[in-house]
Short mmCIF file of C-alpha atoms in Angstrom, two decimals:
data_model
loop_
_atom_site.label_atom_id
_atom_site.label_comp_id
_atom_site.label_asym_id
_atom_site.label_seq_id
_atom_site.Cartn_x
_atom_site.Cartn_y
_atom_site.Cartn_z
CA UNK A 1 130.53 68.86 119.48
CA UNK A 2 127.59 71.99 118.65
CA UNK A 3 128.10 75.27 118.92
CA UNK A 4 124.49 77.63 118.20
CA UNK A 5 125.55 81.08 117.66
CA UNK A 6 122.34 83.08 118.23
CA UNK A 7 121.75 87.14 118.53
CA UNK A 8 121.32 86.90 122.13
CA UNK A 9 123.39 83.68 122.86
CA UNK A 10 126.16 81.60 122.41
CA UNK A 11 125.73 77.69 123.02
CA UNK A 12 127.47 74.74 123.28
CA UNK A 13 127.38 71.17 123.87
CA UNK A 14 128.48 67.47 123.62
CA UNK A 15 125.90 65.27 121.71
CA UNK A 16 125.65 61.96 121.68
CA UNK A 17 124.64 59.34 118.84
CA UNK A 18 121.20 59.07 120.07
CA UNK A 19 121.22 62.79 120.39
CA UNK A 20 121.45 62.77 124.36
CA UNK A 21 123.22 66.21 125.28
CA UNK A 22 125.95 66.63 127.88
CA UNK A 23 127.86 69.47 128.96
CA UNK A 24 125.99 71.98 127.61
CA UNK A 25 126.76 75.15 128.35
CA UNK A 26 126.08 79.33 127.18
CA UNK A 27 126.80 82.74 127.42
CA UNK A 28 124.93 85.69 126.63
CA UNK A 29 125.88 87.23 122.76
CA UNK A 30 128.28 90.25 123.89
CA UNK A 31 126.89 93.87 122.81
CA UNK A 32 129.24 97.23 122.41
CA UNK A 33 132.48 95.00 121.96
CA UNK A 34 134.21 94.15 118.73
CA UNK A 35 134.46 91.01 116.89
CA UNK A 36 137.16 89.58 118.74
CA UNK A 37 135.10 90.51 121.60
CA UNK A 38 132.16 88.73 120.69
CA UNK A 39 134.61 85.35 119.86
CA UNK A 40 135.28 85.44 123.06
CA UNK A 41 132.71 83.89 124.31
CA UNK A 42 132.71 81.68 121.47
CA UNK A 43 136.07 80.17 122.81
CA UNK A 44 134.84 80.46 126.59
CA UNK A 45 132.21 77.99 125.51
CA UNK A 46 134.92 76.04 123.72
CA UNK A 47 137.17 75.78 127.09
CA UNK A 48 134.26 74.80 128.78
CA UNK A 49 133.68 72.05 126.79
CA UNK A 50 137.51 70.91 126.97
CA UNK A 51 137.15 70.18 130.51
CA UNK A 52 134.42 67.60 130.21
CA UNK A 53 135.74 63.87 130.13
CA UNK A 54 133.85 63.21 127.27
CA UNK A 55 136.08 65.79 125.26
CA UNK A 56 138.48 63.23 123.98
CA UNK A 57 136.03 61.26 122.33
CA UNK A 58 134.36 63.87 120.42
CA UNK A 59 134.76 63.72 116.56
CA UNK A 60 133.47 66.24 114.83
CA UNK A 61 132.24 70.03 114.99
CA UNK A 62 129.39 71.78 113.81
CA UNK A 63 128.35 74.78 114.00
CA UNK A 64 124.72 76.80 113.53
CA UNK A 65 124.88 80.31 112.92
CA UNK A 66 122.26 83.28 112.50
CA UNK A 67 123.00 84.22 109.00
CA UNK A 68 123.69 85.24 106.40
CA UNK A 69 126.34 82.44 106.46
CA UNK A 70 128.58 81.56 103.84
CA UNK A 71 129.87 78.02 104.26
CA UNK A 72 132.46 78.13 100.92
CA UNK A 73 134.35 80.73 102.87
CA UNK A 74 133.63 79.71 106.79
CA UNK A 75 132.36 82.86 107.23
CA UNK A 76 129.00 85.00 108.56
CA UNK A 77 127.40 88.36 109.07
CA UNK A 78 124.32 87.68 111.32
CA UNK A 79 121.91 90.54 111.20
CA UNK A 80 121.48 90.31 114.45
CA UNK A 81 125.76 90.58 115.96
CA UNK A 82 126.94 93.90 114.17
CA UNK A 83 129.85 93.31 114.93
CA UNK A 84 130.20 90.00 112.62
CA UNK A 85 131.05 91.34 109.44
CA UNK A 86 132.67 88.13 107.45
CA UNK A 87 133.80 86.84 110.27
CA UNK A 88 136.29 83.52 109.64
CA UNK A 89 134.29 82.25 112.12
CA UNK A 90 134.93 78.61 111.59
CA UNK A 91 138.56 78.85 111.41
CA UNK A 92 138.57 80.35 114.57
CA UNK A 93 136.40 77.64 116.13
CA UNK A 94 138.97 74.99 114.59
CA UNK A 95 142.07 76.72 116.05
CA UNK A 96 139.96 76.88 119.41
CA UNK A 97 139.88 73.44 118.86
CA UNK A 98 143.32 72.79 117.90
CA UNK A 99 144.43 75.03 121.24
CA UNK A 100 142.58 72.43 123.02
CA UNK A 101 144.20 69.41 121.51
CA UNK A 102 141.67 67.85 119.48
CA UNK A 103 141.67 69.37 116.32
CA UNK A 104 137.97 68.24 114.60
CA UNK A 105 136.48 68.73 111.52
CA UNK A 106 134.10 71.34 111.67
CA UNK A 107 131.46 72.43 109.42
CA UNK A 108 129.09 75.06 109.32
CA UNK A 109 125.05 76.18 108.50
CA UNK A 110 123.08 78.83 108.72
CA UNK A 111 120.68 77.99 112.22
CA UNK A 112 117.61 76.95 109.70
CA UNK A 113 119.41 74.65 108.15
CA UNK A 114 120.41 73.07 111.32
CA UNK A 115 116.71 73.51 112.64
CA UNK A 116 116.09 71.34 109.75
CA UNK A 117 118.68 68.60 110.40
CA UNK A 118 117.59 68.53 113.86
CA UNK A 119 113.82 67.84 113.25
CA UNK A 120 114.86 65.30 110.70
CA UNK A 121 116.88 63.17 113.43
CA UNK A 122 114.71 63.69 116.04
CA UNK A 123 112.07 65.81 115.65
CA UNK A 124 108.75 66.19 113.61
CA UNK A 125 110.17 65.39 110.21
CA UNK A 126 111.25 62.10 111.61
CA UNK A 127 110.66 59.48 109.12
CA UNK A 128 110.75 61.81 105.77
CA UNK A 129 113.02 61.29 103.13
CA UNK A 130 111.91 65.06 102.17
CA UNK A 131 111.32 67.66 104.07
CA UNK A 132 110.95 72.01 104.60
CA UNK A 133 112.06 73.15 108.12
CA UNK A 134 111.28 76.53 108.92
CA UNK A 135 112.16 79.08 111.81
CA UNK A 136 108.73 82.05 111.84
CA UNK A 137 110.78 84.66 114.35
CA UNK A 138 111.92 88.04 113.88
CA UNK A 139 112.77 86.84 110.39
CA UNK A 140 111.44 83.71 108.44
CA UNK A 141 114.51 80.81 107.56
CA UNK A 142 114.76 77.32 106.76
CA UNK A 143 116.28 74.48 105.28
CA UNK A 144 116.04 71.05 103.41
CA UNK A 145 116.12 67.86 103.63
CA UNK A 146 115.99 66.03 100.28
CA UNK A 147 116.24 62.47 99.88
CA UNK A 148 117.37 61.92 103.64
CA UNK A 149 119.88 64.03 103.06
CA UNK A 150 120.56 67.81 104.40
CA UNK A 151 120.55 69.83 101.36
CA UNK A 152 122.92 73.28 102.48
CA UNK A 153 123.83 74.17 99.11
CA UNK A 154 127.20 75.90 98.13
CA UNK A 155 127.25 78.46 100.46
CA UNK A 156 124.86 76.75 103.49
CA UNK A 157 121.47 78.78 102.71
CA UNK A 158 119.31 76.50 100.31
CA UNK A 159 115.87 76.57 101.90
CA UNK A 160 116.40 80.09 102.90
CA UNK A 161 112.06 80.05 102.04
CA UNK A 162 111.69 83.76 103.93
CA UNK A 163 113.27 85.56 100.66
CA UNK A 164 110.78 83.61 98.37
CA UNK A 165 108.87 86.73 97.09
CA UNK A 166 105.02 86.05 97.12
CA UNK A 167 103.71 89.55 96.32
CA UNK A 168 104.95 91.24 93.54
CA UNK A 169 104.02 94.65 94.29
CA UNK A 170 104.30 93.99 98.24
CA UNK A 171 106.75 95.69 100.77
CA UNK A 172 110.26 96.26 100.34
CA UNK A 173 112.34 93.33 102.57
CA UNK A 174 114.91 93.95 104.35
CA UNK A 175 117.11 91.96 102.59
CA UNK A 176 116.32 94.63 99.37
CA UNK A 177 113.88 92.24 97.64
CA UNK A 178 110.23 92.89 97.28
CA UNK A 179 107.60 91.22 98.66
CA UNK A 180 109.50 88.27 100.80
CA UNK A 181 107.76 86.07 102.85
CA UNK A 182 109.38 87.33 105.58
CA UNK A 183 108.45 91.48 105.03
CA UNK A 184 104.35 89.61 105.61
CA UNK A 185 104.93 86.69 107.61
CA UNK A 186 107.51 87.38 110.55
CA UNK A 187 106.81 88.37 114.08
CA UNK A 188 108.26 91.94 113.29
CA UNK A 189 105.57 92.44 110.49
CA UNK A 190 102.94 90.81 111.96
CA UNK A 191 103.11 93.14 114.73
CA UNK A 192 103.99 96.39 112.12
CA UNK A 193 100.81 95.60 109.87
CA UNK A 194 98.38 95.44 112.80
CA UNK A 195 99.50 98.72 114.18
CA UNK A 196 99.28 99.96 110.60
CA UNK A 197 95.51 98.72 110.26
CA UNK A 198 95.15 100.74 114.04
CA UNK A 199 95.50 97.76 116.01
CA UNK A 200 96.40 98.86 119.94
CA UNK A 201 97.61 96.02 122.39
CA UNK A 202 94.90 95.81 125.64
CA UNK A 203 98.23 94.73 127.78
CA UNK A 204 100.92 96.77 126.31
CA UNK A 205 102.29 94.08 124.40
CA UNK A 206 102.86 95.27 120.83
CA UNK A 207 104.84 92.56 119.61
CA UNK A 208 103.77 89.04 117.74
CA UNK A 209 102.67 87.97 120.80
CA UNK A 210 100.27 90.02 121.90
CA UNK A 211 98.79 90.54 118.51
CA UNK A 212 98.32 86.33 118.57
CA UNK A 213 96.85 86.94 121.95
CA UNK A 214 94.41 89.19 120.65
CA UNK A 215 93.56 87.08 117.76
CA UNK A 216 92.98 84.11 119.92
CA UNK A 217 90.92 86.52 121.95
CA UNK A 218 88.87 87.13 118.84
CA UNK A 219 90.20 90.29 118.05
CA UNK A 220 89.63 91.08 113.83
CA UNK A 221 92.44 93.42 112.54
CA UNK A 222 95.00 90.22 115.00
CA UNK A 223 93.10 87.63 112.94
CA UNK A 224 93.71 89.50 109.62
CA UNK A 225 97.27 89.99 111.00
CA UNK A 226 97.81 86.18 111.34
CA UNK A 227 95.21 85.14 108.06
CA UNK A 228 98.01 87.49 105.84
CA UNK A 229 101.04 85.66 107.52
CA UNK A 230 99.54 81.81 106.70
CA UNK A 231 98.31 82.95 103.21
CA UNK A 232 102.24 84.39 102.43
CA UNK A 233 103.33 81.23 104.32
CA UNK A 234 101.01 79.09 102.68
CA UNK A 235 101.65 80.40 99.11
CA UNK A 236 105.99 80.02 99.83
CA UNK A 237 105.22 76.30 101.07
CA UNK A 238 103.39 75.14 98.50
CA UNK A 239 105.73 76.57 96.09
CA UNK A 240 109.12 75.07 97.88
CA UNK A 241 107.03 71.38 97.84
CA UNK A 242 106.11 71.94 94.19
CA UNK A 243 109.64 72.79 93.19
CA UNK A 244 111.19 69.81 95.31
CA UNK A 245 108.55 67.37 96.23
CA UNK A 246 108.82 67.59 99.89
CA UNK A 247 105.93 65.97 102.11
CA UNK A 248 105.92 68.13 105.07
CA UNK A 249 106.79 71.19 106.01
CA UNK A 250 108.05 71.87 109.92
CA UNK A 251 107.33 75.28 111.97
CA UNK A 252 109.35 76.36 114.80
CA UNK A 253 110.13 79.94 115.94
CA UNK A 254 108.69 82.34 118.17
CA UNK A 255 105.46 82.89 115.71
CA UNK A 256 104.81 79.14 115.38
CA UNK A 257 104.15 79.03 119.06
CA UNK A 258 100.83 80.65 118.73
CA UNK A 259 99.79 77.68 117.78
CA UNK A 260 96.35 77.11 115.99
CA UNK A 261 96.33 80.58 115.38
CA UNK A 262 99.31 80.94 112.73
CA UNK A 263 98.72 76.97 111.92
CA UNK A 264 94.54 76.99 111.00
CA UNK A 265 95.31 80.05 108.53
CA UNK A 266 98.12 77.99 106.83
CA UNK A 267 96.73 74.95 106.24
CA UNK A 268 93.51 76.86 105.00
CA UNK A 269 95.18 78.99 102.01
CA UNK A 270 97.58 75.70 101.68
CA UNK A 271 94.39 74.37 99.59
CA UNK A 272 94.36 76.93 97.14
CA UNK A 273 98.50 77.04 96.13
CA UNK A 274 99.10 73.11 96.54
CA UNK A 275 97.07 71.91 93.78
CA UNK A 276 98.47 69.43 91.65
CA UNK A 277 98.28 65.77 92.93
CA UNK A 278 102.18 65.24 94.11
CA UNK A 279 101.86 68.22 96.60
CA UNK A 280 98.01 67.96 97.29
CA UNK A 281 98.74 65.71 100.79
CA UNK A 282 101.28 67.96 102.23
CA UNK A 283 101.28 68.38 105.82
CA UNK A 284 102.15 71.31 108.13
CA UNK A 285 103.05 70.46 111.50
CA UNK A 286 104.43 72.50 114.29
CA UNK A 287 108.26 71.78 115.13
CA UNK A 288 108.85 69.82 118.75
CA UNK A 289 112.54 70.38 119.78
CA UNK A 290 112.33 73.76 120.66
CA UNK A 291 115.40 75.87 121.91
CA UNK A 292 117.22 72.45 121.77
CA UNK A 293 117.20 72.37 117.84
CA UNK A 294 120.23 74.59 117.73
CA UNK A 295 122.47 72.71 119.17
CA UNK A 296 121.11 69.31 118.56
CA UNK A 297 120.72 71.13 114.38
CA UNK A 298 124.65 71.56 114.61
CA UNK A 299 125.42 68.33 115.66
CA UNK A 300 123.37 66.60 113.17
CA UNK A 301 124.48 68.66 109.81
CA UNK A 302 128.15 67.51 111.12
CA UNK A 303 127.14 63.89 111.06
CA UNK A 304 125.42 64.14 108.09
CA UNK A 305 127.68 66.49 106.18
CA UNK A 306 131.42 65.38 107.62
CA UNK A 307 133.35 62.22 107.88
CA UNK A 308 133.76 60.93 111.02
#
């Protein structure tokens, strides 16, 4: 059994062994309600799930969550669902569960480390004992896969690459660091910088988007845009694959789907921060599962991180 818990909606499905979904259901991420409110359609997905006849033979939970997730405790405060504040959320998924009679062990991950568990099984890092997953979106995540193995860490966030600082004097992140991949790389500063450096959208479109649409369109401050985003992306890669020795590195998210745009100004700067001989062959390939790698994420880190 996944459950995806996303700022805009809740997920959930059956998966089988060979990663075949079933059942799969959602409902939209419930604004100007509580947090019990917001559960709620947690355990309407839940229900909906009980009353498939493959219910009986599921045998274990997981569960992806925006983050900041903390997997010691079971709990998360996504950025992006105010009204999550430490929120027991996996107990309450288990006594959902329970209610339902088949208590499961459940685990959960932050959603870029189940990106990354997805793309492993199925998906573009296929094949790799060692690999960097990463979500370019509003914000920048990830996750690892060392050894063939998902690598959460304690508290579910190792490969968390969008708070690797790569200027030193650059802007203040939102997460209170300095200079964070993701304060130069996500869609929301793409899209800031441009207008900064008097960039105005032809259509109206002022987001990520449009400024990839006007770089592909030849436009020069939207190709500095992007060029800034793959050098800070570049320089965080090569510096994850130097610390770990991964082989590839994975891109999914909104951002990544600009394609050659974001991808040509990566692998360009990649030369000049993966130097040494163990990292000099790593490869940067966009991610392939899409909106499924949520759910198909969850399912995997249970298989690979519970019993069955």
């Amino acid at each position: 059994m996944a459950i995806d818990i996303g700022g805009t909606k809740i997920a959930g499905a059956l998966v089988l062994p060979d990663g075949t979904m079933t059942a799969t259901t959602r409902r939209p991420t419930p604004r100007g309600t509580d947090a019990d409110g917001v559960f709620a359609a947690v355990a309407e997905v839940v229900a909906e799930l009980a009353r498939s006849p493959l219910w009986p033979a599921a045998v274990r939970c997981g569960i992806g969550s925006a983050g900041p997730v903390d997997a010691t405790r079971g709990t998360v405060s996504p950025v992006n669902i105010g009204a999550w504040r430490d929120f027991p959320v996996e107990a309450r998924v288990a006594a959902e569960l329970a209610r339902h009679g088949t208590p499961l062990p459940t685990v959960l991950v932050g959603d870029g480390v189940a990106m990354a568990a997805a793309e492993h099984w199925l998906g573009a890092a296929r094949g790799h004992a060692d690999a960097l997953c990463m979500v370019v979106s509003t914000g920048v995540g990830g996750g690892l896969i060392l050894n063939n193995r998902l690598h959460p860490g304690p508290t579910g966030n190792a490969g968390h690459i969008g708070h690797i600082s790569v200027a030193l004097d650059g802007p203040r992140c939102v997460c209170g660091g300095r200079g964070c991949v993701e304060s130069v790389a996500s869609g929301t500063a793409i899209a800031r910088w441009a207008a900064e450096q008097g960039w105005t959208p032809a259509g109206g479109d002022a987001s990520a988007a449009g400024v990839a649409a006007a770089a592909a369109a030849g436009d020069p401050v939207a190709l500095a845009a992007f060029d800034r985003a793959g050098r800070a992306l570049a320089a965080a890669i090569a510096a994850s694959a130097t610390l770990v020795e991964t082989g590839i590195a994975v891109i999914g998210g909104g951002v990544a789907a600009s394609g050659d745009t974001l991808f040509e100004p990566i692998r360009t700067h990649l030369a000049d921060y993966a130097t040494l001989s163990y990292v000099a062959g790593l490869e940067v390939v966009p991610a392939v599962l899409g909106t499924h790698a949520g759910l198909i994420g969850a399912a995997a880190a249970a298989t690979m991180l519970l019993s069955p």
